[in-house]
Short mmCIF file of C-alpha atoms in Angstrom, two decimals:
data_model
loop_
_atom_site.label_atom_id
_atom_site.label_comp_id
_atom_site.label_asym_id
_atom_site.label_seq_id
_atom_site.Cartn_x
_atom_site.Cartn_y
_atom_site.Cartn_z
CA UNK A 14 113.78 47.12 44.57
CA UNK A 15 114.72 44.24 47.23
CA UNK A 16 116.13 45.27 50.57
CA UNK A 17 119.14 43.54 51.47
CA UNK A 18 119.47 43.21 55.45
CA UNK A 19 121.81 41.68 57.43
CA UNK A 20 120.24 38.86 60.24
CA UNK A 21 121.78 38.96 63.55
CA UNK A 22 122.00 35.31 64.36
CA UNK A 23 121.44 35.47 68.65
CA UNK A 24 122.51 31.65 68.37
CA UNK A 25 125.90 32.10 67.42
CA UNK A 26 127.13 35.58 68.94
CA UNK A 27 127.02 37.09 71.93
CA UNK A 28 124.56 40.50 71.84
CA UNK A 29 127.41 43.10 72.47
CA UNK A 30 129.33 41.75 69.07
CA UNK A 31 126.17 41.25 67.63
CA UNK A 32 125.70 45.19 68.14
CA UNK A 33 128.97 46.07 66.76
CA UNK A 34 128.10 44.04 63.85
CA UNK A 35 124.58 45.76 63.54
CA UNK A 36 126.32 49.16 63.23
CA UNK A 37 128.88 47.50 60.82
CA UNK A 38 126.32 46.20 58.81
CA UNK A 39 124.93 49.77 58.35
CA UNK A 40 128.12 51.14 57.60
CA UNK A 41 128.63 48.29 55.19
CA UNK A 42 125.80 48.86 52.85
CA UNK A 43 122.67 46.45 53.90
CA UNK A 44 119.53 48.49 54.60
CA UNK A 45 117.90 46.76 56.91
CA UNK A 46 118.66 44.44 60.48
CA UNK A 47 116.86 41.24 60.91
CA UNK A 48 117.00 39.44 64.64
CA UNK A 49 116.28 35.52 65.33
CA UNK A 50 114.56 35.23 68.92
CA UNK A 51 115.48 31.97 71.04
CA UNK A 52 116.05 30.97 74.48
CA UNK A 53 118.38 27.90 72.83
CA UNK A 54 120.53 27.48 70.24
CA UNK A 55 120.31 24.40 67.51
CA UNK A 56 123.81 23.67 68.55
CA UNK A 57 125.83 23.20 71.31
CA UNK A 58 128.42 24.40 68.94
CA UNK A 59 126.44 27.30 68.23
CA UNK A 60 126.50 28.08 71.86
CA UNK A 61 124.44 31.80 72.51
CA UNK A 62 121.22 32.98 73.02
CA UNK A 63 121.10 36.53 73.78
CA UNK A 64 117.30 37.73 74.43
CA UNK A 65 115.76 39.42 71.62
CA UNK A 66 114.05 42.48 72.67
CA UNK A 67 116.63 44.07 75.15
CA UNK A 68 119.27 43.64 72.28
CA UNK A 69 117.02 45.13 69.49
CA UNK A 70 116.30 48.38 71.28
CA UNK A 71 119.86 48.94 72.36
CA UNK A 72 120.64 48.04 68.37
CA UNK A 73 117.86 50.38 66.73
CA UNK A 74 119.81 53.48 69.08
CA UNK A 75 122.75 52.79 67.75
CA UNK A 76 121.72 52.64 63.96
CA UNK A 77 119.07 54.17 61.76
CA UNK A 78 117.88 51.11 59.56
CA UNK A 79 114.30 48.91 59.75
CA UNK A 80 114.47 46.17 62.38
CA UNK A 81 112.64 42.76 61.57
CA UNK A 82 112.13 40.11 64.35
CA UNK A 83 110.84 36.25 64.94
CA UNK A 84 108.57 35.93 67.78
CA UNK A 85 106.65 33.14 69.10
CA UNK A 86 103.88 34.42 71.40
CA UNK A 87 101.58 31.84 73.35
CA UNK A 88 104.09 30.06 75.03
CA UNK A 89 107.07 31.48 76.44
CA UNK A 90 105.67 35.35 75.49
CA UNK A 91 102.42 35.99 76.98
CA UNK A 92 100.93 38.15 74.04
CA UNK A 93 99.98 41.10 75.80
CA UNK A 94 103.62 41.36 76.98
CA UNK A 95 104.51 40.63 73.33
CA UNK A 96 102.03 43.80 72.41
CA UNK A 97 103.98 45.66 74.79
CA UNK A 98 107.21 44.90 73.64
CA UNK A 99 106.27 45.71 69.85
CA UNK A 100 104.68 49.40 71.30
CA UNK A 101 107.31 50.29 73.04
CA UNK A 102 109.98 49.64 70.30
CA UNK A 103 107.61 51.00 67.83
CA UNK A 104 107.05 54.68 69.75
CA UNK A 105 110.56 55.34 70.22
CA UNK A 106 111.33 54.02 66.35
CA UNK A 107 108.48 55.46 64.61
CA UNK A 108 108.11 53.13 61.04
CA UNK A 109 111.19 50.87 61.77
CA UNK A 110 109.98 47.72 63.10
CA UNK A 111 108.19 44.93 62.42
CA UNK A 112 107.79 41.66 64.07
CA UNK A 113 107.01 37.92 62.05
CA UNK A 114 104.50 35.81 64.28
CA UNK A 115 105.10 31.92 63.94
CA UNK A 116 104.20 28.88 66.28
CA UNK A 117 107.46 28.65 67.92
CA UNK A 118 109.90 25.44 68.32
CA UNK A 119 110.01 23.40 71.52
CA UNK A 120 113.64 24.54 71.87
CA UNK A 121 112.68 27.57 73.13
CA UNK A 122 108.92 27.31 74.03
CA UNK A 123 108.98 24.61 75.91
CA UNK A 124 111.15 25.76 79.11
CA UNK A 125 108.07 27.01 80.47
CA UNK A 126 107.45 22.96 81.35
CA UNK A 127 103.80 23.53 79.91
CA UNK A 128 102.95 20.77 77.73
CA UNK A 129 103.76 21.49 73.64
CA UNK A 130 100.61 21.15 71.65
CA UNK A 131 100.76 19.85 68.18
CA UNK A 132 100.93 21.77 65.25
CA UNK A 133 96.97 22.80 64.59
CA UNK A 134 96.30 23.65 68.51
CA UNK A 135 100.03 25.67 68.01
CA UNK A 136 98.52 27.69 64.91
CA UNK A 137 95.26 28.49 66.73
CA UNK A 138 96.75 29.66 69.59
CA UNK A 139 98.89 31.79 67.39
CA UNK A 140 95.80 33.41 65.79
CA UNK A 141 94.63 34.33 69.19
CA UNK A 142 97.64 36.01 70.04
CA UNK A 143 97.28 37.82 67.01
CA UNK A 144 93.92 39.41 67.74
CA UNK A 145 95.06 40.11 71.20
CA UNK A 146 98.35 41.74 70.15
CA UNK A 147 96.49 43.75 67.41
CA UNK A 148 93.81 45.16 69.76
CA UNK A 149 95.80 45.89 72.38
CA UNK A 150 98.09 48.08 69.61
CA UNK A 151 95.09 49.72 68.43
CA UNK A 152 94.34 51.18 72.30
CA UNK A 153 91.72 48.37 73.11
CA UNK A 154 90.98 46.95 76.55
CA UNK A 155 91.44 42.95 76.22
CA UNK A 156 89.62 40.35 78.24
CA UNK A 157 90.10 36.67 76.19
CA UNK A 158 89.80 33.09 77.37
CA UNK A 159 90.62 30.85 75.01
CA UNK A 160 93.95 28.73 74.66
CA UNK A 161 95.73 31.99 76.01
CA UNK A 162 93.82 34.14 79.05
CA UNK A 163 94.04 37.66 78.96
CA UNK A 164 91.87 40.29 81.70
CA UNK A 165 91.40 43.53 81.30
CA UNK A 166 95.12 44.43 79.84
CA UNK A 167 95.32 47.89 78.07
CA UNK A 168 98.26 49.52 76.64
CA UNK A 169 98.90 52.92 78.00
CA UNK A 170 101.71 53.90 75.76
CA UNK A 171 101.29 53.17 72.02
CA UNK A 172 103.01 53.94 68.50
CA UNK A 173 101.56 56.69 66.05
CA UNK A 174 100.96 53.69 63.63
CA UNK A 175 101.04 50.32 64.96
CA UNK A 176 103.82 47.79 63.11
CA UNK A 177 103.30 45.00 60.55
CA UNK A 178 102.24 41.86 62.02
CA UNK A 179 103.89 39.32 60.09
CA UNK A 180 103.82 35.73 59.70
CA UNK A 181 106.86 32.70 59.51
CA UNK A 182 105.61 29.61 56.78
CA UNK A 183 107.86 26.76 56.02
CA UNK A 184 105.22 25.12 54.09
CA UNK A 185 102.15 26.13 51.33
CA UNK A 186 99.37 25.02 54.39
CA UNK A 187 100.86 27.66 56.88
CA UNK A 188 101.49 30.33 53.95
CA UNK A 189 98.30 29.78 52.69
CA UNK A 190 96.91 30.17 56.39
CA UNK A 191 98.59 33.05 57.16
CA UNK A 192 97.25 34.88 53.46
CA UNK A 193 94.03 35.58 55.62
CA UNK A 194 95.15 37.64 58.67
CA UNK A 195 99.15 38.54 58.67
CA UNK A 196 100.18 41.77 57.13
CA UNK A 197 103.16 39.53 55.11
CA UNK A 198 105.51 36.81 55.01
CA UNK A 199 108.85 35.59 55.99
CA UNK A 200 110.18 31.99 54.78
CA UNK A 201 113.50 30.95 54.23
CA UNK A 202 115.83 29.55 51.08
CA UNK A 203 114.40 26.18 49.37
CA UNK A 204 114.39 24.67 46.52
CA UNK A 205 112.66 27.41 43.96
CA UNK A 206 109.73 25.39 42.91
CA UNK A 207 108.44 24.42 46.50
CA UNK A 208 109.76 28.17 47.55
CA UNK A 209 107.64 29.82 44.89
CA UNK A 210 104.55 27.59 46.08
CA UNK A 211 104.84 28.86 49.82
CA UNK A 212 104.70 32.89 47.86
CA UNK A 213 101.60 31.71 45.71
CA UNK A 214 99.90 29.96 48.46
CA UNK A 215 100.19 33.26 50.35
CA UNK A 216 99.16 35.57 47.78
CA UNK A 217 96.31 33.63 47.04
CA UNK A 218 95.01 33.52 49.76
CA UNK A 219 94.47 36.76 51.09
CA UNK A 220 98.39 37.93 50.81
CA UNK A 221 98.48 39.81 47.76
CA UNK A 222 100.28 42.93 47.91
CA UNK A 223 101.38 42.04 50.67
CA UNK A 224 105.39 42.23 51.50
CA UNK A 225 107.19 38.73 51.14
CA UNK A 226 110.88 38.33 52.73
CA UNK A 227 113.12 35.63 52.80
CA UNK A 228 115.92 34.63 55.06
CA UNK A 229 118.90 32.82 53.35
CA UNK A 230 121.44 30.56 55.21
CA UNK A 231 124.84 30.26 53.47
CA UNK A 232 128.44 30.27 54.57
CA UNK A 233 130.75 32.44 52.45
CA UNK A 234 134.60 32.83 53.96
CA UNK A 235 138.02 33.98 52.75
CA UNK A 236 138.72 30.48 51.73
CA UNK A 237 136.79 27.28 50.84
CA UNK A 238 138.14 25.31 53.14
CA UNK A 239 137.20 27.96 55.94
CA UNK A 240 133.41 28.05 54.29
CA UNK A 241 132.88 24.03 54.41
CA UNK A 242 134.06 24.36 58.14
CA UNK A 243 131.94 26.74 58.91
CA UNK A 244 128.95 24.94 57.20
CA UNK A 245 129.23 22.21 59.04
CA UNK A 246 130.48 23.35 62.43
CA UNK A 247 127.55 25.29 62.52
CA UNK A 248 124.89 24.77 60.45
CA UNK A 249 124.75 21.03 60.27
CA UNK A 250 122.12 21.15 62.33
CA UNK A 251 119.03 23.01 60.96
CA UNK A 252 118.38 20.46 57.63
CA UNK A 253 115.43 18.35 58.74
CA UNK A 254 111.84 18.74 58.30
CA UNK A 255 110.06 20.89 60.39
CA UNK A 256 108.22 17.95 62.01
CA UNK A 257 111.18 17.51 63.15
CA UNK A 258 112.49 20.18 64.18
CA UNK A 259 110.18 21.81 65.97
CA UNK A 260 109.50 19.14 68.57
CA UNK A 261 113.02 18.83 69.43
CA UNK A 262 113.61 20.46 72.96
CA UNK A 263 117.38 20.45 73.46
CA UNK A 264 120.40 21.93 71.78
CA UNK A 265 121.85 18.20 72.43
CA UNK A 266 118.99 16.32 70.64
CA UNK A 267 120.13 18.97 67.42
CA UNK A 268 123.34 17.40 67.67
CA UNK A 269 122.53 14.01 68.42
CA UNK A 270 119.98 13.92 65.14
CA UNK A 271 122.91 15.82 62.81
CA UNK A 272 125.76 13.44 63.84
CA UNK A 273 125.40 11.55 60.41
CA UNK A 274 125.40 14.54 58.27
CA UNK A 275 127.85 14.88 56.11
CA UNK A 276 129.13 18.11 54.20
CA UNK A 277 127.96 17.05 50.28
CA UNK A 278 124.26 17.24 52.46
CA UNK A 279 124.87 20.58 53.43
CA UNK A 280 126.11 21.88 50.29
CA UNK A 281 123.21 20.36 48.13
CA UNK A 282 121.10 22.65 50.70
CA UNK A 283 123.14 26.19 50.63
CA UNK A 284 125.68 27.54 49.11
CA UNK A 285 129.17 27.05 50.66
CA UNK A 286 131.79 29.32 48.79
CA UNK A 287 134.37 31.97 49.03
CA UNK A 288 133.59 34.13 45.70
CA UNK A 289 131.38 36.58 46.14
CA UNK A 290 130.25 36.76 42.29
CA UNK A 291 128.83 33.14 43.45
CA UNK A 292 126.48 35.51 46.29
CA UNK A 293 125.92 37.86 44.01
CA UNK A 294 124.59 35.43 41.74
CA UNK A 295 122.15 34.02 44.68
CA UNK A 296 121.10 37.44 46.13
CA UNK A 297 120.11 38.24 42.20
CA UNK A 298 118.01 35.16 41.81
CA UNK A 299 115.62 36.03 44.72
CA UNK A 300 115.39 39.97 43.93
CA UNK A 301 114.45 38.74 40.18
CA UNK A 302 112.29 35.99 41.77
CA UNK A 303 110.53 39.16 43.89
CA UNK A 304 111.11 39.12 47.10
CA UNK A 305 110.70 42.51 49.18
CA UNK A 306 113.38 42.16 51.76
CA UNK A 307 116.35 39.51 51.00
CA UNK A 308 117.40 38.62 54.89
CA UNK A 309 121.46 37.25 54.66
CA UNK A 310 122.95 35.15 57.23
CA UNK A 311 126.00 34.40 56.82
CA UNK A 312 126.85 31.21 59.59
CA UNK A 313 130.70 31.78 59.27
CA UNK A 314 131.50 33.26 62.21
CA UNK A 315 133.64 36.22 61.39
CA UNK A 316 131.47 38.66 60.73
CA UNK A 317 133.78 41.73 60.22
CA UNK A 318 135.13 39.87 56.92
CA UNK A 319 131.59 39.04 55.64
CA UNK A 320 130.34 42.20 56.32
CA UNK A 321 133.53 44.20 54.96
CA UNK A 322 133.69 42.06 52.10
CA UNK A 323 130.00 42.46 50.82
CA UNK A 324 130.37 45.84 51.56
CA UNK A 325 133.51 46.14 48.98
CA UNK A 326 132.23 43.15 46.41
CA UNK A 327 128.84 42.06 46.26
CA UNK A 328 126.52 44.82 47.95
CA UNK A 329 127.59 47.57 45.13
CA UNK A 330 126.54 45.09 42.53
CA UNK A 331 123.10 43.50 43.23
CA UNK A 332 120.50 46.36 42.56
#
C-alpha cells in the first residue's frame, strides 16, 4: 500500500518548528518525512529557507521514519559533496533515505553568480552528477571533466547499501529521460491525464518497477475562510509553467509574476477546504491511481492542527 509522508516545507518554517513538526508527524500517523531543499523561498511571504541537510540529520535522530529529499547538484552542490552528504546520512540511517535528483531552479542555483544554462545543458549536467555521485557511493575514486570537474575524490566513509537515486519530472520528456538511469520518480499533483502521462513516460522507458511518488500541494484549515487565505497568502506563487519558473531568480520576481492571481486560479489548481472527508477523498484517488509514496503538504501554516487533525480524521481512513 501507499505511504503517506508528511513534506517539511523549508520555505515556510523555520527548521527548529519544522523538527517539532517532523516528530509530530510521526506521532500523528504519516510514515514517512519528505524535505524541499532551497536557498530561497517562492515568496517573500513565504519567508524561510532553512538548509536541507543539517536539518534532515538532526530530524532522522529525533524520529524513526524514511527521509526523502530534493537536491539539485551541479550548481550550488558540487556532486561529490552531494555524494558525501547522501553517505553520511545513509551510514548513520541504514535504509532510511533517499534523495530525488532534478536540474534545480535559478532561485536557488543561481547565487553562485555562474551563468544558468538552459534546460538540455541543465539535464546533462545532471546526468554527470549522477555517475559521479553513484561511483563515489559505490567506493570509487572519481576524476571527471565535463560540465562539472571532479579529481581524484574518494569517499572514505560509506553506507552498507548505497540510497535510491531518484529523479524530479514535471513533464513526459524529463520522466521519460529519467526512465533510463534514476532508481524512481517524484512529480507533483496535476491534472490526472497529463499526471498519468509523466508515470507512463517513466515506466516506459526504463522505469518499470520502479517506485513513483508524488508530492501534493493543498491547503486544508479549521475553516474555509482560513484555507482560501492560506492558499493564496502562500501558495499563489508556484502556478506557472516550469519555463517559467525555473528561470526566475528572486523571491520578488515570484511575487511580482503572481500579483494578478486570483483565488478561483488557485482553487481550479488544488484543493482549498476544511473537511477532511474532501482529503481523504484526494489522498484515495492517488493510492488507487498507484503511487508508492503520497508526499502531503499542507501550505496552511499551522501545522499542529493539520497534523493533529489528520492524525484523528483522515490518516485512520485512507488504507
Amino acid at each position: 500500500m501507499a505511504v503517506i509522508a508528511y513534506h517539511a516545507s523549508h520555505e515556510q518554517h523555520p527548521p527548529s518548528a519544522l523538527l517539532r513538526y517532523a516528530v509530530a508527524a510521526e506521532q500523528g500517523g504519516f510514515q514517512a518525512i519528505h524535505s524541499s531543499d532551497h536557498f530561497h523561498p517562492w515568496s517573500e511571504r513565504q519567508g524561510q529557507s532553512g538548509f536541507s541537510f543539517s536539518w534532515i540529520g538532526a530530524a532522522m535522530q529525533a524520529t524513526s521514519l524514511p527521509f526523502s529529499m530534493v537536491c539539485a547538484p551541479g550548481q550550488r552542490y558540487h556532486p561529490a559533496i552531494v555524494a558525501q552528504a547522501i553517505a553520511t546520512l545513509s551510514e548513520m540511517f541504514p535504509d532510511r533515505f533517499s534523495v530525488e535528483l532534478g536540474s534545480g531552479e535559478a532561485l536557488n542555483e543561481s547565487i553562485t553568480g555562474d551563468v544558468w544554462p538552459q534546460k538540455e545543458e541543465r539535464n546533462a549536467r545532471l546526468l554527470e552528477c549522477v555517475q559521479i555521485i553513484r561511483d563515489l557511493l559505490q567506493g570509487q575514486t572519481v576524476t571527471h571533466n565535463g560540465l562539472v570537474r571532479v579529481k581524484e575524490a574518494r569517499l572514505y566513509t560509506l553506507p552498507v547499501t548505497p540510497p535510491p537515486l531518484m529523479a524530479t519530472a514535471l513533464s513526459e520528456k524529463t520522466a521519460a529521460w529519467a526512465g533510463k538511469w534514476a532508481d524512481g520518480l517524484i512529480t507533483v499533483a496535476l491534472e490526472d491525464e497529463q499526471l498519468q502521462r509523466i508515470v507512463n513516460a517513466f515506466r516506459n522507458n526504463g522505469g518499470a518497477g520502479k517506485p513513483v511518488y508524488i508530492q501534493i500541494a493543498f491547503s486544508y484549515a479549521g475553516s474555509e475562510k482560513e484555507a482560501e487565505e492560506a492558499a493564496y497568502d502562500q501558495w499563489r506563487t508556484n502556478f506557472f509553467t516550469p519555463d517559467v519558473l525555473n528561470d526566475l531568480s528572486r523571491p520578488t520576481q515570484f511575487d511580482s509574476i503572481a500579483s494578478h492571481v486570483k483565488l478561483e486560479d488557485i482553487a481550479a489548481k488544488m484543493l482549498i477546504t476544511a473537511d477532511p472527508e474532501r482529503c481523504i477523498t484526494m489522498i484515495r484517488k492517488y493510492v488507487q491511481m498507484g503511487f508508492d509514496r503520497i508526499i502531503l503538504h499542507n501550505v496552511y501554516r499551522q501545522q499542529e492542527f493539520f497534523i493533529k487533525s489528520f492524525k484523528e480524521k483522515v490518516l485512520p481512513y485512507i488504507q
